[in-house]
Coordinates of C-alpha atoms in Angstrom, one line a residue:
M1 CA -18.9 10.8 -0.9
P2 CA -16.0 13.0 -0.3
D3 CA -13.9 14.4 -3.3
M4 CA -10.9 11.8 -3.7
T5 CA -7.9 12.7 -5.7
V6 CA -5.7 10.2 -7.5
A7 CA -3.2 10.7 -4.5
D8 CA -5.8 10.0 -1.9
A9 CA -6.7 6.8 -3.8
L10 CA -3.2 5.6 -4.1
R11 CA -2.5 6.3 -0.5
L12 CA -5.5 3.9 0.5
A13 CA -4.1 1.5 -2.0
I14 CA -0.6 1.5 -0.4
D15 CA -1.9 1.2 3.2
A16 CA -3.8 -2.1 2.4
P17 CA -0.6 -4.1 1.6
R18 CA 1.6 -2.4 4.1
D19 CA -0.9 -3.3 6.8
V20 CA -0.9 -7.0 5.6
A21 CA 3.0 -6.9 5.7
E22 CA 3.2 -5.5 9.2
S23 CA 0.6 -7.8 10.6
H24 CA 1.7 -10.9 8.6
K25 CA -2.0 -11.5 8.1
M26 CA -4.5 -11.2 5.1
P27 CA -7.6 -9.2 6.0
S28 CA -9.4 -12.6 6.1
G29 CA -7.1 -13.6 9.0
I30 CA -5.0 -16.1 7.2
D31 CA -1.2 -16.1 8.4
L32 CA 1.3 -15.2 6.0
D33 CA 5.0 -16.5 5.8
E34 CA 7.7 -14.2 5.7
A35 CA 8.4 -14.2 2.1
T36 CA 4.7 -13.4 1.4
S37 CA 4.7 -10.5 3.9
E38 CA 7.8 -9.1 2.2
L39 CA 6.1 -9.3 -1.3
H40 CA 3.3 -7.1 0.2
A41 CA 5.8 -4.7 1.7
S42 CA 7.7 -4.5 -1.5
A43 CA 4.4 -3.8 -3.4
A44 CA 3.5 -1.0 -1.0
A45 CA 6.9 0.6 -1.6
V46 CA 6.6 0.5 -5.3
L47 CA 3.1 2.1 -5.0
D48 CA 4.6 4.7 -2.6
E49 CA 7.4 5.6 -5.1
S50 CA 4.7 6.1 -7.7
L51 CA 2.7 8.4 -5.5
E52 CA 5.9 10.3 -4.9
Q53 CA 6.4 10.7 -8.6
L54 CA 2.8 11.7 -9.1
R55 CA 3.1 14.7 -6.7
G56 CA 3.3 17.9 -8.5
H57 CA 1.6 16.5 -11.6
E58 CA -2.0 16.5 -10.3

């Protein structure tokens, strides 16, 4: 397994809800309404902000 930093793990965690928000579908294929897609986009944004705050502290 390749070495993974906290930043790498957070980037993967950010990509998952961002993909859901952009596609309006859960990974299982279930369609999402606009409000739920926006919730996933907001979650990705909060995680992305946390990642930016982490930079330089690793």
